[in-house]
Amino acid sequence: MNKTIHGHIAAFLTILIWGTTFISTKVLLRNFEPVEILFIRFMIGYMALWCVCPRRLNIRERKQEWYFAAAGLCGVTLYYLFENIALTYTLASNVGVIISIAPFFTVIFSCLFLHDKRPKTRFFVGFLIALTGIFLISFGGDKDLQLNPMGDLLAVIAAMIWAAFSTITKKISGFGYNTIQTTRRTFFYGLIFMVPALFLMDFHIELMQFASLKNVLNLLFLGFGASALCFVTWNLAVKILGSVKTSVYIYMVPVITAVTSALILHEKLTMTIILGIVLTLIGLFLSEDRKTEKHTAKTKEYKVYAGTK
Protein backbone atom coordinates (compact mmCIF):
# COMPACT_ATOMS: atom_id res chain seq x y z
CA MET A 1 0.00 0.00 0.00
CA ASN A 2 2.92 2.36 0.71
CA LYS A 3 4.13 1.76 -2.84
CA THR A 4 0.66 2.57 -4.19
CA ILE A 5 0.56 5.79 -2.17
CA HIS A 6 3.94 6.75 -3.61
CA GLY A 7 2.53 6.17 -7.08
CA HIS A 8 -0.42 8.49 -6.42
CA ILE A 9 1.89 11.15 -4.95
CA ALA A 10 4.14 10.94 -8.01
CA ALA A 11 1.15 11.29 -10.37
CA PHE A 12 -0.29 14.22 -8.40
CA LEU A 13 3.08 16.01 -8.24
CA THR A 14 3.46 15.60 -12.00
CA ILE A 15 0.03 17.03 -12.77
CA LEU A 16 0.49 19.83 -10.21
CA ILE A 17 3.53 21.07 -12.16
CA TRP A 18 2.12 20.36 -15.63
CA GLY A 19 -1.03 22.30 -14.70
CA THR A 20 1.06 25.45 -14.10
CA THR A 21 3.33 25.23 -17.15
CA PHE A 22 0.89 27.30 -19.22
CA ILE A 23 2.04 30.41 -17.31
CA SER A 24 5.69 29.86 -18.25
CA THR A 25 4.78 28.99 -21.83
CA LYS A 26 2.59 32.08 -22.11
CA VAL A 27 5.50 34.28 -21.00
CA LEU A 28 8.01 32.58 -23.32
CA LEU A 29 5.77 32.78 -26.40
CA ARG A 30 6.42 36.53 -26.47
CA ASN A 31 10.04 35.86 -27.52
CA PHE A 32 10.14 32.21 -28.63
CA GLU A 33 8.36 30.05 -31.17
CA PRO A 34 6.57 26.94 -29.82
CA VAL A 35 9.06 24.54 -31.44
CA GLU A 36 11.97 26.53 -29.92
CA ILE A 37 10.48 26.22 -26.42
CA LEU A 38 9.87 22.52 -27.00
CA PHE A 39 13.43 21.75 -28.13
CA ILE A 40 15.14 23.85 -25.44
CA ARG A 41 13.08 22.44 -22.53
CA PHE A 42 13.73 18.82 -23.49
CA MET A 43 17.41 19.49 -24.14
CA ILE A 44 17.69 20.97 -20.64
CA GLY A 45 15.76 18.01 -19.27
CA TYR A 46 18.00 15.52 -21.08
CA MET A 47 21.19 17.11 -19.72
CA ALA A 48 19.68 17.34 -16.22
CA LEU A 49 18.95 13.62 -16.19
CA TRP A 50 22.54 12.90 -17.22
CA CYS A 51 23.76 14.98 -14.25
CA VAL A 52 21.44 13.17 -11.83
CA CYS A 53 22.30 9.69 -13.13
CA PRO A 54 25.51 9.76 -15.23
CA ARG A 55 25.48 6.03 -15.92
CA ARG A 56 24.85 4.68 -19.39
CA LEU A 57 21.78 2.49 -19.88
CA ASN A 58 22.81 -0.94 -21.17
CA ILE A 59 19.95 -2.49 -23.13
CA ARG A 60 19.69 -6.27 -22.66
CA GLU A 61 17.72 -6.98 -25.83
CA ARG A 62 17.98 -5.06 -29.07
CA LYS A 63 14.23 -5.12 -29.70
CA GLN A 64 13.68 -3.14 -26.48
CA GLU A 65 15.33 -0.17 -28.20
CA TRP A 66 12.27 0.11 -30.45
CA TYR A 67 10.07 0.75 -27.43
CA PHE A 68 12.29 3.62 -26.29
CA ALA A 69 12.25 5.07 -29.79
CA ALA A 70 8.45 4.78 -29.95
CA ALA A 71 8.11 6.42 -26.51
CA GLY A 72 10.32 9.32 -27.56
CA LEU A 73 8.45 9.75 -30.84
CA CYS A 74 5.02 9.70 -29.16
CA GLY A 75 5.52 11.34 -25.77
CA VAL A 76 8.06 14.00 -26.68
CA THR A 77 7.90 14.81 -30.39
CA LEU A 78 4.46 14.01 -31.84
CA TYR A 79 2.29 14.81 -28.80
CA TYR A 80 3.66 18.32 -28.28
CA LEU A 81 3.83 19.10 -32.00
CA PHE A 82 0.21 18.02 -32.58
CA GLU A 83 -0.91 19.94 -29.51
CA ASN A 84 0.91 23.11 -30.59
CA ILE A 85 -0.36 22.87 -34.17
CA ALA A 86 -3.90 22.26 -32.87
CA LEU A 87 -3.65 25.51 -30.88
CA THR A 88 -3.06 27.41 -34.12
CA TYR A 89 -6.37 26.14 -35.55
CA THR A 90 -8.67 26.04 -32.53
CA LEU A 91 -9.18 27.56 -29.07
CA ALA A 92 -6.98 26.57 -26.13
CA SER A 93 -10.15 25.71 -24.21
CA ASN A 94 -11.15 23.23 -26.94
CA VAL A 95 -7.73 21.59 -26.78
CA GLY A 96 -7.91 21.40 -22.98
CA VAL A 97 -11.20 19.50 -23.08
CA ILE A 98 -10.22 17.19 -25.94
CA ILE A 99 -6.82 16.26 -24.49
CA SER A 100 -8.65 15.15 -21.34
CA ILE A 101 -10.13 12.16 -23.21
CA ALA A 102 -6.65 10.58 -23.26
CA PRO A 103 -7.53 8.17 -20.38
CA PHE A 104 -10.33 6.71 -22.53
CA PHE A 105 -7.86 5.87 -25.30
CA THR A 106 -5.40 4.58 -22.69
CA VAL A 107 -8.01 2.03 -21.59
CA ILE A 108 -8.46 0.85 -25.18
CA PHE A 109 -4.72 0.56 -25.84
CA SER A 110 -4.07 -1.17 -22.50
CA CYS A 111 -6.72 -3.77 -23.23
CA LEU A 112 -5.49 -4.33 -26.78
CA PHE A 113 -1.72 -4.32 -26.30
CA LEU A 114 -1.09 -4.99 -22.59
CA HIS A 115 -4.05 -7.39 -22.20
CA ASP A 116 -5.25 -5.51 -19.12
CA LYS A 117 -8.73 -6.17 -17.77
CA ARG A 118 -11.52 -3.92 -18.98
CA PRO A 119 -12.33 -1.29 -16.29
CA LYS A 120 -15.67 -1.50 -14.54
CA THR A 121 -18.64 0.80 -15.18
CA ARG A 122 -17.36 3.02 -12.35
CA PHE A 123 -14.43 4.14 -14.53
CA PHE A 124 -16.61 5.19 -17.47
CA VAL A 125 -19.10 7.00 -15.20
CA GLY A 126 -16.18 8.88 -13.66
CA PHE A 127 -14.86 9.65 -17.14
CA LEU A 128 -18.15 11.24 -18.23
CA ILE A 129 -18.52 13.23 -14.99
CA ALA A 130 -14.93 14.48 -15.20
CA LEU A 131 -15.32 15.40 -18.87
CA THR A 132 -18.47 17.37 -18.00
CA GLY A 133 -16.54 19.18 -15.27
CA ILE A 134 -13.63 19.96 -17.59
CA PHE A 135 -16.09 21.29 -20.18
CA LEU A 136 -17.58 23.66 -17.56
CA ILE A 137 -14.10 24.81 -16.50
CA SER A 138 -13.06 25.48 -20.09
CA PHE A 139 -16.21 27.31 -21.15
CA GLY A 140 -17.54 28.56 -17.79
CA GLY A 141 -16.01 32.00 -18.12
CA ASP A 142 -16.25 34.41 -21.00
CA LYS A 143 -15.24 31.82 -23.59
CA ASP A 144 -17.78 30.57 -26.12
CA LEU A 145 -17.83 27.08 -27.59
CA GLN A 146 -16.54 27.17 -31.16
CA LEU A 147 -16.02 24.05 -33.22
CA ASN A 148 -12.92 24.08 -35.43
CA PRO A 149 -12.79 20.66 -37.16
CA MET A 150 -9.13 20.79 -38.18
CA GLY A 151 -7.77 21.91 -34.82
CA ASP A 152 -10.15 19.73 -32.82
CA LEU A 153 -9.19 16.66 -34.87
CA LEU A 154 -5.49 17.35 -34.27
CA ALA A 155 -6.22 17.60 -30.53
CA VAL A 156 -7.96 14.20 -30.63
CA ILE A 157 -4.90 12.74 -32.36
CA ALA A 158 -2.70 14.31 -29.67
CA ALA A 159 -4.82 12.62 -26.98
CA MET A 160 -4.44 9.27 -28.76
CA ILE A 161 -0.67 9.80 -29.03
CA TRP A 162 -0.40 10.50 -25.30
CA ALA A 163 -2.40 7.35 -24.56
CA ALA A 164 0.00 5.41 -26.77
CA PHE A 165 2.94 6.93 -24.89
CA SER A 166 1.48 5.90 -21.51
CA THR A 167 0.93 2.35 -22.81
CA ILE A 168 4.48 2.10 -24.15
CA THR A 169 5.82 3.50 -20.87
CA LYS A 170 4.04 0.76 -18.96
CA LYS A 171 5.66 -1.82 -21.25
CA ILE A 172 9.10 -0.24 -20.71
CA SER A 173 8.59 -0.29 -16.93
CA GLY A 174 8.44 -4.08 -17.16
CA PHE A 175 12.02 -4.23 -18.48
CA GLY A 176 13.34 -3.55 -14.96
CA TYR A 177 15.58 -0.59 -15.78
CA ASN A 178 16.17 2.54 -13.71
CA THR A 179 13.33 5.06 -14.27
CA ILE A 180 15.69 8.03 -14.67
CA GLN A 181 17.74 6.18 -17.28
CA THR A 182 14.67 5.06 -19.24
CA THR A 183 13.25 8.60 -19.18
CA ARG A 184 16.57 9.98 -20.44
CA ARG A 185 16.61 7.40 -23.24
CA THR A 186 13.08 8.48 -24.19
CA PHE A 187 14.18 12.15 -24.26
CA PHE A 188 17.13 11.22 -26.49
CA TYR A 189 14.87 9.72 -29.16
CA GLY A 190 12.38 12.54 -28.75
CA LEU A 191 15.08 15.10 -29.52
CA ILE A 192 16.33 13.06 -32.49
CA PHE A 193 12.84 12.87 -34.01
CA MET A 194 12.36 16.57 -33.33
CA VAL A 195 15.29 17.63 -35.54
CA PRO A 196 13.38 17.39 -38.88
CA ALA A 197 10.62 19.59 -37.39
CA LEU A 198 13.21 22.26 -36.57
CA PHE A 199 13.97 22.68 -40.28
CA LEU A 200 10.30 22.68 -41.30
CA MET A 201 9.18 25.16 -38.63
CA ASP A 202 10.41 28.60 -37.66
CA PHE A 203 13.35 27.58 -35.47
CA HIS A 204 15.89 30.38 -35.07
CA ILE A 205 17.56 30.90 -31.69
CA GLU A 206 19.39 34.15 -30.89
CA LEU A 207 21.31 35.14 -27.76
CA MET A 208 19.08 38.17 -27.28
CA GLN A 209 16.22 35.82 -26.45
CA PHE A 210 18.11 34.80 -23.29
CA ALA A 211 18.90 38.35 -22.19
CA SER A 212 15.78 38.44 -20.02
CA LEU A 213 16.13 36.71 -16.63
CA LYS A 214 12.40 35.98 -16.76
CA ASN A 215 12.87 33.96 -19.97
CA VAL A 216 15.80 32.02 -18.54
CA LEU A 217 13.96 31.15 -15.32
CA ASN A 218 10.87 29.99 -17.19
CA LEU A 219 12.95 27.83 -19.53
CA LEU A 220 14.73 26.30 -16.53
CA PHE A 221 11.36 25.60 -14.89
CA LEU A 222 10.10 23.88 -18.03
CA GLY A 223 13.37 22.00 -18.49
CA PHE A 224 14.12 20.86 -14.95
CA GLY A 225 10.59 20.76 -13.54
CA ALA A 226 8.07 20.08 -16.32
CA SER A 227 10.40 17.86 -18.36
CA ALA A 228 13.15 16.15 -16.32
CA LEU A 229 11.32 15.81 -13.00
CA CYS A 230 7.76 15.35 -14.28
CA PHE A 231 8.50 12.72 -16.89
CA VAL A 232 10.42 10.71 -14.29
CA THR A 233 7.59 10.97 -11.75
CA TRP A 234 4.99 10.22 -14.44
CA ASN A 235 6.89 7.14 -15.60
CA LEU A 236 7.31 6.08 -11.97
CA ALA A 237 3.56 6.46 -11.39
CA VAL A 238 2.80 4.40 -14.51
CA LYS A 239 5.22 1.75 -13.29
CA ILE A 240 3.45 1.51 -9.91
CA LEU A 241 -0.20 2.25 -10.73
CA GLY A 242 -0.44 1.24 -14.37
CA SER A 243 -1.13 3.37 -17.42
CA VAL A 244 -4.91 3.67 -16.90
CA LYS A 245 -4.93 4.73 -13.24
CA THR A 246 -2.13 7.22 -13.86
CA SER A 247 -3.77 8.70 -16.96
CA VAL A 248 -6.93 9.72 -15.10
CA TYR A 249 -4.84 12.32 -13.27
CA ILE A 250 -4.92 14.24 -16.56
CA TYR A 251 -8.41 15.33 -15.46
CA MET A 252 -6.68 17.49 -12.82
CA VAL A 253 -4.79 19.66 -15.32
CA PRO A 254 -7.71 22.03 -16.12
CA VAL A 255 -8.51 22.24 -12.39
CA ILE A 256 -4.97 23.31 -11.49
CA THR A 257 -4.86 25.65 -14.48
CA ALA A 258 -8.10 27.34 -13.39
CA VAL A 259 -6.93 27.75 -9.79
CA THR A 260 -3.47 29.07 -10.70
CA SER A 261 -5.05 31.44 -13.24
CA ALA A 262 -7.13 32.91 -10.43
CA LEU A 263 -4.23 33.13 -7.98
CA ILE A 264 -1.45 34.30 -10.30
CA LEU A 265 -3.15 35.93 -13.29
CA HIS A 266 -6.17 37.12 -11.25
CA GLU A 267 -8.62 35.58 -13.69
CA LYS A 268 -12.21 35.31 -12.50
CA LEU A 269 -13.50 32.09 -10.94
CA THR A 270 -17.21 31.86 -11.81
CA MET A 271 -19.71 29.57 -10.12
CA THR A 272 -19.78 27.50 -13.32
CA ILE A 273 -16.01 26.97 -13.12
CA ILE A 274 -16.24 26.05 -9.42
CA LEU A 275 -18.97 23.52 -10.25
CA GLY A 276 -16.74 22.16 -13.02
CA ILE A 277 -13.86 21.75 -10.55
CA VAL A 278 -16.11 19.83 -8.13
CA LEU A 279 -17.41 17.53 -10.90
CA THR A 280 -13.89 16.91 -12.20
CA LEU A 281 -12.66 15.88 -8.75
CA ILE A 282 -15.67 13.57 -8.32
CA GLY A 283 -14.98 12.02 -11.73
CA LEU A 284 -11.31 11.54 -10.82
CA PHE A 285 -12.28 9.80 -7.56
CA LEU A 286 -14.70 7.47 -9.34
CA SER A 287 -12.27 6.64 -12.15
CA GLU A 288 -9.53 5.73 -9.67
CA ASP A 289 -11.72 2.86 -8.38
CA ARG A 290 -10.08 2.88 -4.96
CA LYS A 291 -12.42 0.16 -3.69
CA THR A 292 -10.76 -2.25 -6.10
CA GLU A 293 -7.34 -1.19 -4.83
CA LYS A 294 -8.33 -1.82 -1.21
CA HIS A 295 -9.92 -5.16 -2.09
CA THR A 296 -6.78 -6.24 -3.98
CA ALA A 297 -4.56 -5.16 -1.10
CA LYS A 298 -6.70 -7.08 1.41
CA THR A 299 -6.68 -10.15 -0.83
CA LYS A 300 -2.88 -10.06 -1.06
CA GLU A 301 -2.60 -9.53 2.68
CA TYR A 302 -4.89 -12.52 3.31
CA LYS A 303 -2.83 -14.70 0.94
CA VAL A 304 0.39 -13.75 2.72
CA TYR A 305 -1.25 -14.44 6.08
CA ALA A 306 -2.63 -17.76 4.87
CA GLY A 307 0.76 -18.72 3.56
CA THR A 308 2.34 -18.26 6.97
CA LYS A 309 -0.23 -20.43 8.75
Tab-separated table of C-alpha atoms in Angstrom:
chain	number	residue	atom	x	y	z
A	1	MET	CA	0.000	0.000	0.000
A	2	ASN	CA	2.918	2.358	0.711
A	3	LYS	CA	4.130	1.761	-2.835
A	4	THR	CA	0.657	2.566	-4.194
A	5	ILE	CA	0.555	5.787	-2.167
A	6	HIS	CA	3.941	6.751	-3.607
A	7	GLY	CA	2.531	6.169	-7.080
A	8	HIS	CA	-0.423	8.491	-6.419
A	9	ILE	CA	1.886	11.145	-4.945
A	10	ALA	CA	4.140	10.938	-8.015
A	11	ALA	CA	1.154	11.288	-10.370
A	12	PHE	CA	-0.293	14.220	-8.405
A	13	LEU	CA	3.082	16.014	-8.240
A	14	THR	CA	3.457	15.602	-11.995
A	15	ILE	CA	0.034	17.031	-12.772
A	16	LEU	CA	0.493	19.830	-10.208
A	17	ILE	CA	3.532	21.066	-12.158
A	18	TRP	CA	2.120	20.361	-15.629
A	19	GLY	CA	-1.027	22.301	-14.696
A	20	THR	CA	1.057	25.447	-14.102
A	21	THR	CA	3.326	25.228	-17.155
A	22	PHE	CA	0.887	27.298	-19.219
A	23	ILE	CA	2.041	30.406	-17.312
A	24	SER	CA	5.693	29.855	-18.255
A	25	THR	CA	4.779	28.993	-21.834
A	26	LYS	CA	2.588	32.082	-22.110
A	27	VAL	CA	5.499	34.278	-21.003
A	28	LEU	CA	8.006	32.583	-23.318
A	29	LEU	CA	5.770	32.780	-26.397
A	30	ARG	CA	6.418	36.530	-26.465
A	31	ASN	CA	10.043	35.863	-27.525
A	32	PHE	CA	10.138	32.207	-28.626
A	33	GLU	CA	8.357	30.052	-31.170
A	34	PRO	CA	6.574	26.936	-29.825
A	35	VAL	CA	9.062	24.541	-31.435
A	36	GLU	CA	11.967	26.526	-29.920
A	37	ILE	CA	10.481	26.215	-26.420
A	38	LEU	CA	9.869	22.521	-27.003
A	39	PHE	CA	13.425	21.750	-28.130
A	40	ILE	CA	15.136	23.849	-25.440
A	41	ARG	CA	13.079	22.438	-22.534
A	42	PHE	CA	13.734	18.821	-23.486
A	43	MET	CA	17.412	19.494	-24.143
A	44	ILE	CA	17.687	20.975	-20.644
A	45	GLY	CA	15.760	18.008	-19.274
A	46	TYR	CA	18.001	15.522	-21.076
A	47	MET	CA	21.186	17.112	-19.724
A	48	ALA	CA	19.677	17.345	-16.221
A	49	LEU	CA	18.950	13.621	-16.192
A	50	TRP	CA	22.541	12.900	-17.223
A	51	CYS	CA	23.757	14.980	-14.251
A	52	VAL	CA	21.442	13.166	-11.829
A	53	CYS	CA	22.304	9.690	-13.132
A	54	PRO	CA	25.514	9.764	-15.227
A	55	ARG	CA	25.480	6.029	-15.917
A	56	ARG	CA	24.852	4.675	-19.394
A	57	LEU	CA	21.778	2.491	-19.876
A	58	ASN	CA	22.810	-0.937	-21.174
A	59	ILE	CA	19.949	-2.494	-23.132
A	60	ARG	CA	19.690	-6.268	-22.661
A	61	GLU	CA	17.721	-6.979	-25.825
A	62	ARG	CA	17.984	-5.055	-29.072
A	63	LYS	CA	14.225	-5.119	-29.696
A	64	GLN	CA	13.678	-3.139	-26.480
A	65	GLU	CA	15.328	-0.173	-28.195
A	66	TRP	CA	12.272	0.111	-30.450
A	67	TYR	CA	10.068	0.749	-27.425
A	68	PHE	CA	12.288	3.619	-26.286
A	69	ALA	CA	12.249	5.073	-29.791
A	70	ALA	CA	8.453	4.780	-29.947
A	71	ALA	CA	8.105	6.424	-26.510
A	72	GLY	CA	10.319	9.324	-27.562
A	73	LEU	CA	8.454	9.745	-30.843
A	74	CYS	CA	5.018	9.704	-29.163
A	75	GLY	CA	5.520	11.339	-25.767
A	76	VAL	CA	8.062	14.002	-26.679
A	77	THR	CA	7.897	14.815	-30.389
A	78	LEU	CA	4.463	14.015	-31.835
A	79	TYR	CA	2.291	14.815	-28.802
A	80	TYR	CA	3.656	18.317	-28.283
A	81	LEU	CA	3.832	19.096	-32.001
A	82	PHE	CA	0.213	18.023	-32.584
A	83	GLU	CA	-0.907	19.945	-29.507
A	84	ASN	CA	0.909	23.113	-30.588
A	85	ILE	CA	-0.363	22.865	-34.169
A	86	ALA	CA	-3.903	22.261	-32.869
A	87	LEU	CA	-3.651	25.513	-30.878
A	88	THR	CA	-3.062	27.408	-34.119
A	89	TYR	CA	-6.370	26.142	-35.552
A	90	THR	CA	-8.674	26.036	-32.525
A	91	LEU	CA	-9.183	27.557	-29.074
A	92	ALA	CA	-6.977	26.568	-26.134
A	93	SER	CA	-10.155	25.709	-24.209
A	94	ASN	CA	-11.154	23.233	-26.940
A	95	VAL	CA	-7.733	21.589	-26.782
A	96	GLY	CA	-7.906	21.402	-22.985
A	97	VAL	CA	-11.202	19.503	-23.083
A	98	ILE	CA	-10.222	17.194	-25.940
A	99	ILE	CA	-6.821	16.262	-24.492
A	100	SER	CA	-8.652	15.146	-21.342
A	101	ILE	CA	-10.129	12.165	-23.212
A	102	ALA	CA	-6.649	10.576	-23.258
A	103	PRO	CA	-7.528	8.172	-20.381
A	104	PHE	CA	-10.326	6.708	-22.525
A	105	PHE	CA	-7.865	5.872	-25.300
A	106	THR	CA	-5.397	4.575	-22.689
A	107	VAL	CA	-8.015	2.026	-21.589
A	108	ILE	CA	-8.463	0.851	-25.177
A	109	PHE	CA	-4.718	0.564	-25.838
A	110	SER	CA	-4.067	-1.168	-22.496
A	111	CYS	CA	-6.724	-3.774	-23.232
A	112	LEU	CA	-5.487	-4.331	-26.783
A	113	PHE	CA	-1.720	-4.317	-26.300
A	114	LEU	CA	-1.095	-4.994	-22.595
A	115	HIS	CA	-4.045	-7.391	-22.199
A	116	ASP	CA	-5.254	-5.512	-19.118
A	117	LYS	CA	-8.727	-6.173	-17.767
A	118	ARG	CA	-11.518	-3.923	-18.976
A	119	PRO	CA	-12.326	-1.291	-16.292
A	120	LYS	CA	-15.670	-1.503	-14.541
A	121	THR	CA	-18.638	0.798	-15.182
A	122	ARG	CA	-17.357	3.021	-12.354
A	123	PHE	CA	-14.426	4.136	-14.531
A	124	PHE	CA	-16.610	5.195	-17.469
A	125	VAL	CA	-19.102	7.004	-15.198
A	126	GLY	CA	-16.183	8.878	-13.661
A	127	PHE	CA	-14.856	9.646	-17.145
A	128	LEU	CA	-18.148	11.239	-18.233
A	129	ILE	CA	-18.524	13.230	-14.993
A	130	ALA	CA	-14.925	14.485	-15.199
A	131	LEU	CA	-15.322	15.399	-18.866
A	132	THR	CA	-18.473	17.373	-18.001
A	133	GLY	CA	-16.545	19.184	-15.273
A	134	ILE	CA	-13.633	19.962	-17.593
A	135	PHE	CA	-16.091	21.295	-20.184
A	136	LEU	CA	-17.583	23.656	-17.564
A	137	ILE	CA	-14.103	24.807	-16.500
A	138	SER	CA	-13.057	25.480	-20.093
A	139	PHE	CA	-16.207	27.311	-21.145
A	140	GLY	CA	-17.540	28.565	-17.794
A	141	GLY	CA	-16.012	32.003	-18.118
A	142	ASP	CA	-16.249	34.408	-21.004
A	143	LYS	CA	-15.244	31.820	-23.589
A	144	ASP	CA	-17.779	30.568	-26.119
A	145	LEU	CA	-17.828	27.081	-27.591
A	146	GLN	CA	-16.537	27.173	-31.164
A	147	LEU	CA	-16.024	24.048	-33.222
A	148	ASN	CA	-12.925	24.080	-35.431
A	149	PRO	CA	-12.792	20.665	-37.161
A	150	MET	CA	-9.126	20.792	-38.182
A	151	GLY	CA	-7.770	21.914	-34.825
A	152	ASP	CA	-10.153	19.731	-32.816
A	153	LEU	CA	-9.190	16.656	-34.866
A	154	LEU	CA	-5.493	17.355	-34.266
A	155	ALA	CA	-6.223	17.603	-30.529
A	156	VAL	CA	-7.964	14.199	-30.632
A	157	ILE	CA	-4.905	12.739	-32.361
A	158	ALA	CA	-2.697	14.308	-29.672
A	159	ALA	CA	-4.825	12.621	-26.977
A	160	MET	CA	-4.438	9.271	-28.761
A	161	ILE	CA	-0.674	9.796	-29.031
A	162	TRP	CA	-0.397	10.499	-25.299
A	163	ALA	CA	-2.405	7.353	-24.559
A	164	ALA	CA	0.003	5.408	-26.770
A	165	PHE	CA	2.944	6.932	-24.889
A	166	SER	CA	1.477	5.897	-21.515
A	167	THR	CA	0.927	2.354	-22.806
A	168	ILE	CA	4.476	2.101	-24.151
A	169	THR	CA	5.824	3.504	-20.874
A	170	LYS	CA	4.036	0.757	-18.962
A	171	LYS	CA	5.662	-1.820	-21.254
A	172	ILE	CA	9.097	-0.240	-20.707
A	173	SER	CA	8.595	-0.289	-16.928
A	174	GLY	CA	8.437	-4.079	-17.157
A	175	PHE	CA	12.015	-4.230	-18.477
A	176	GLY	CA	13.335	-3.551	-14.962
A	177	TYR	CA	15.583	-0.592	-15.782
A	178	ASN	CA	16.170	2.537	-13.705
A	179	THR	CA	13.328	5.063	-14.266
A	180	ILE	CA	15.694	8.031	-14.670
A	181	GLN	CA	17.742	6.178	-17.277
A	182	THR	CA	14.668	5.058	-19.242
A	183	THR	CA	13.253	8.598	-19.183
A	184	ARG	CA	16.570	9.977	-20.439
A	185	ARG	CA	16.608	7.404	-23.245
A	186	THR	CA	13.079	8.481	-24.190
A	187	PHE	CA	14.182	12.149	-24.263
A	188	PHE	CA	17.127	11.216	-26.495
A	189	TYR	CA	14.875	9.715	-29.157
A	190	GLY	CA	12.377	12.541	-28.751
A	191	LEU	CA	15.084	15.099	-29.523
A	192	ILE	CA	16.330	13.058	-32.486
A	193	PHE	CA	12.836	12.870	-34.012
A	194	MET	CA	12.359	16.568	-33.327
A	195	VAL	CA	15.285	17.629	-35.542
A	196	PRO	CA	13.378	17.394	-38.877
A	197	ALA	CA	10.622	19.593	-37.394
A	198	LEU	CA	13.212	22.264	-36.567
A	199	PHE	CA	13.973	22.681	-40.280
A	200	LEU	CA	10.304	22.677	-41.297
A	201	MET	CA	9.177	25.157	-38.634
A	202	ASP	CA	10.407	28.601	-37.658
A	203	PHE	CA	13.352	27.579	-35.473
A	204	HIS	CA	15.885	30.379	-35.071
A	205	ILE	CA	17.556	30.895	-31.694
A	206	GLU	CA	19.386	34.150	-30.887
A	207	LEU	CA	21.312	35.138	-27.755
A	208	MET	CA	19.083	38.173	-27.276
A	209	GLN	CA	16.217	35.815	-26.445
A	210	PHE	CA	18.111	34.796	-23.293
A	211	ALA	CA	18.898	38.346	-22.193
A	212	SER	CA	15.785	38.435	-20.022
A	213	LEU	CA	16.128	36.710	-16.634
A	214	LYS	CA	12.399	35.980	-16.762
A	215	ASN	CA	12.868	33.964	-19.973
A	216	VAL	CA	15.800	32.020	-18.537
A	217	LEU	CA	13.962	31.154	-15.317
A	218	ASN	CA	10.866	29.993	-17.194
A	219	LEU	CA	12.954	27.830	-19.527
A	220	LEU	CA	14.729	26.302	-16.525
A	221	PHE	CA	11.360	25.604	-14.888
A	222	LEU	CA	10.097	23.876	-18.030
A	223	GLY	CA	13.368	22.000	-18.493
A	224	PHE	CA	14.123	20.857	-14.950
A	225	GLY	CA	10.594	20.760	-13.544
A	226	ALA	CA	8.073	20.078	-16.318
A	227	SER	CA	10.403	17.860	-18.361
A	228	ALA	CA	13.148	16.152	-16.323
A	229	LEU	CA	11.317	15.810	-12.997
A	230	CYS	CA	7.761	15.354	-14.278
A	231	PHE	CA	8.501	12.719	-16.893
A	232	VAL	CA	10.424	10.711	-14.286
A	233	THR	CA	7.592	10.972	-11.745
A	234	TRP	CA	4.989	10.222	-14.442
A	235	ASN	CA	6.892	7.140	-15.599
A	236	LEU	CA	7.308	6.083	-11.968
A	237	ALA	CA	3.556	6.459	-11.391
A	238	VAL	CA	2.796	4.400	-14.513
A	239	LYS	CA	5.216	1.748	-13.292
A	240	ILE	CA	3.447	1.510	-9.914
A	241	LEU	CA	-0.201	2.247	-10.725
A	242	GLY	CA	-0.437	1.237	-14.367
A	243	SER	CA	-1.130	3.371	-17.424
A	244	VAL	CA	-4.912	3.672	-16.897
A	245	LYS	CA	-4.934	4.735	-13.239
A	246	THR	CA	-2.130	7.224	-13.857
A	247	SER	CA	-3.768	8.698	-16.962
A	248	VAL	CA	-6.930	9.718	-15.095
A	249	TYR	CA	-4.837	12.320	-13.268
A	250	ILE	CA	-4.918	14.239	-16.556
A	251	TYR	CA	-8.407	15.325	-15.458
A	252	MET	CA	-6.684	17.490	-12.824
A	253	VAL	CA	-4.787	19.663	-15.318
A	254	PRO	CA	-7.713	22.028	-16.118
A	255	VAL	CA	-8.506	22.239	-12.386
A	256	ILE	CA	-4.968	23.306	-11.488
A	257	THR	CA	-4.862	25.646	-14.483
A	258	ALA	CA	-8.100	27.342	-13.386
A	259	VAL	CA	-6.931	27.750	-9.787
A	260	THR	CA	-3.472	29.068	-10.701
A	261	SER	CA	-5.055	31.444	-13.243
A	262	ALA	CA	-7.135	32.905	-10.432
A	263	LEU	CA	-4.226	33.129	-7.985
A	264	ILE	CA	-1.445	34.303	-10.299
A	265	LEU	CA	-3.154	35.929	-13.288
A	266	HIS	CA	-6.168	37.118	-11.245
A	267	GLU	CA	-8.617	35.576	-13.693
A	268	LYS	CA	-12.208	35.313	-12.503
A	269	LEU	CA	-13.504	32.088	-10.941
A	270	THR	CA	-17.205	31.865	-11.806
A	271	MET	CA	-19.706	29.573	-10.119
A	272	THR	CA	-19.781	27.499	-13.323
A	273	ILE	CA	-16.015	26.967	-13.123
A	274	ILE	CA	-16.240	26.048	-9.420
A	275	LEU	CA	-18.971	23.521	-10.246
A	276	GLY	CA	-16.737	22.160	-13.017
A	277	ILE	CA	-13.858	21.748	-10.547
A	278	VAL	CA	-16.107	19.829	-8.131
A	279	LEU	CA	-17.410	17.535	-10.903
A	280	THR	CA	-13.891	16.906	-12.200
A	281	LEU	CA	-12.658	15.880	-8.754
A	282	ILE	CA	-15.665	13.570	-8.318
A	283	GLY	CA	-14.980	12.022	-11.734
A	284	LEU	CA	-11.311	11.537	-10.819
A	285	PHE	CA	-12.278	9.805	-7.562
A	286	LEU	CA	-14.697	7.466	-9.336
A	287	SER	CA	-12.267	6.640	-12.147
A	288	GLU	CA	-9.534	5.726	-9.665
A	289	ASP	CA	-11.721	2.857	-8.384
A	290	ARG	CA	-10.080	2.882	-4.959
A	291	LYS	CA	-12.417	0.160	-3.687
A	292	THR	CA	-10.764	-2.246	-6.097
A	293	GLU	CA	-7.343	-1.191	-4.831
A	294	LYS	CA	-8.328	-1.817	-1.210
A	295	HIS	CA	-9.922	-5.163	-2.085
A	296	THR	CA	-6.783	-6.240	-3.978
A	297	ALA	CA	-4.564	-5.164	-1.097
A	298	LYS	CA	-6.697	-7.079	1.414
A	299	THR	CA	-6.676	-10.155	-0.833
A	300	LYS	CA	-2.877	-10.065	-1.065
A	301	GLU	CA	-2.604	-9.534	2.679
A	302	TYR	CA	-4.885	-12.515	3.310
A	303	LYS	CA	-2.833	-14.704	0.938
A	304	VAL	CA	0.392	-13.751	2.719
A	305	TYR	CA	-1.249	-14.435	6.082
A	306	ALA	CA	-2.634	-17.758	4.872
A	307	GLY	CA	0.762	-18.724	3.556
A	308	THR	CA	2.336	-18.260	6.968
A	309	LYS	CA	-0.226	-20.433	8.749
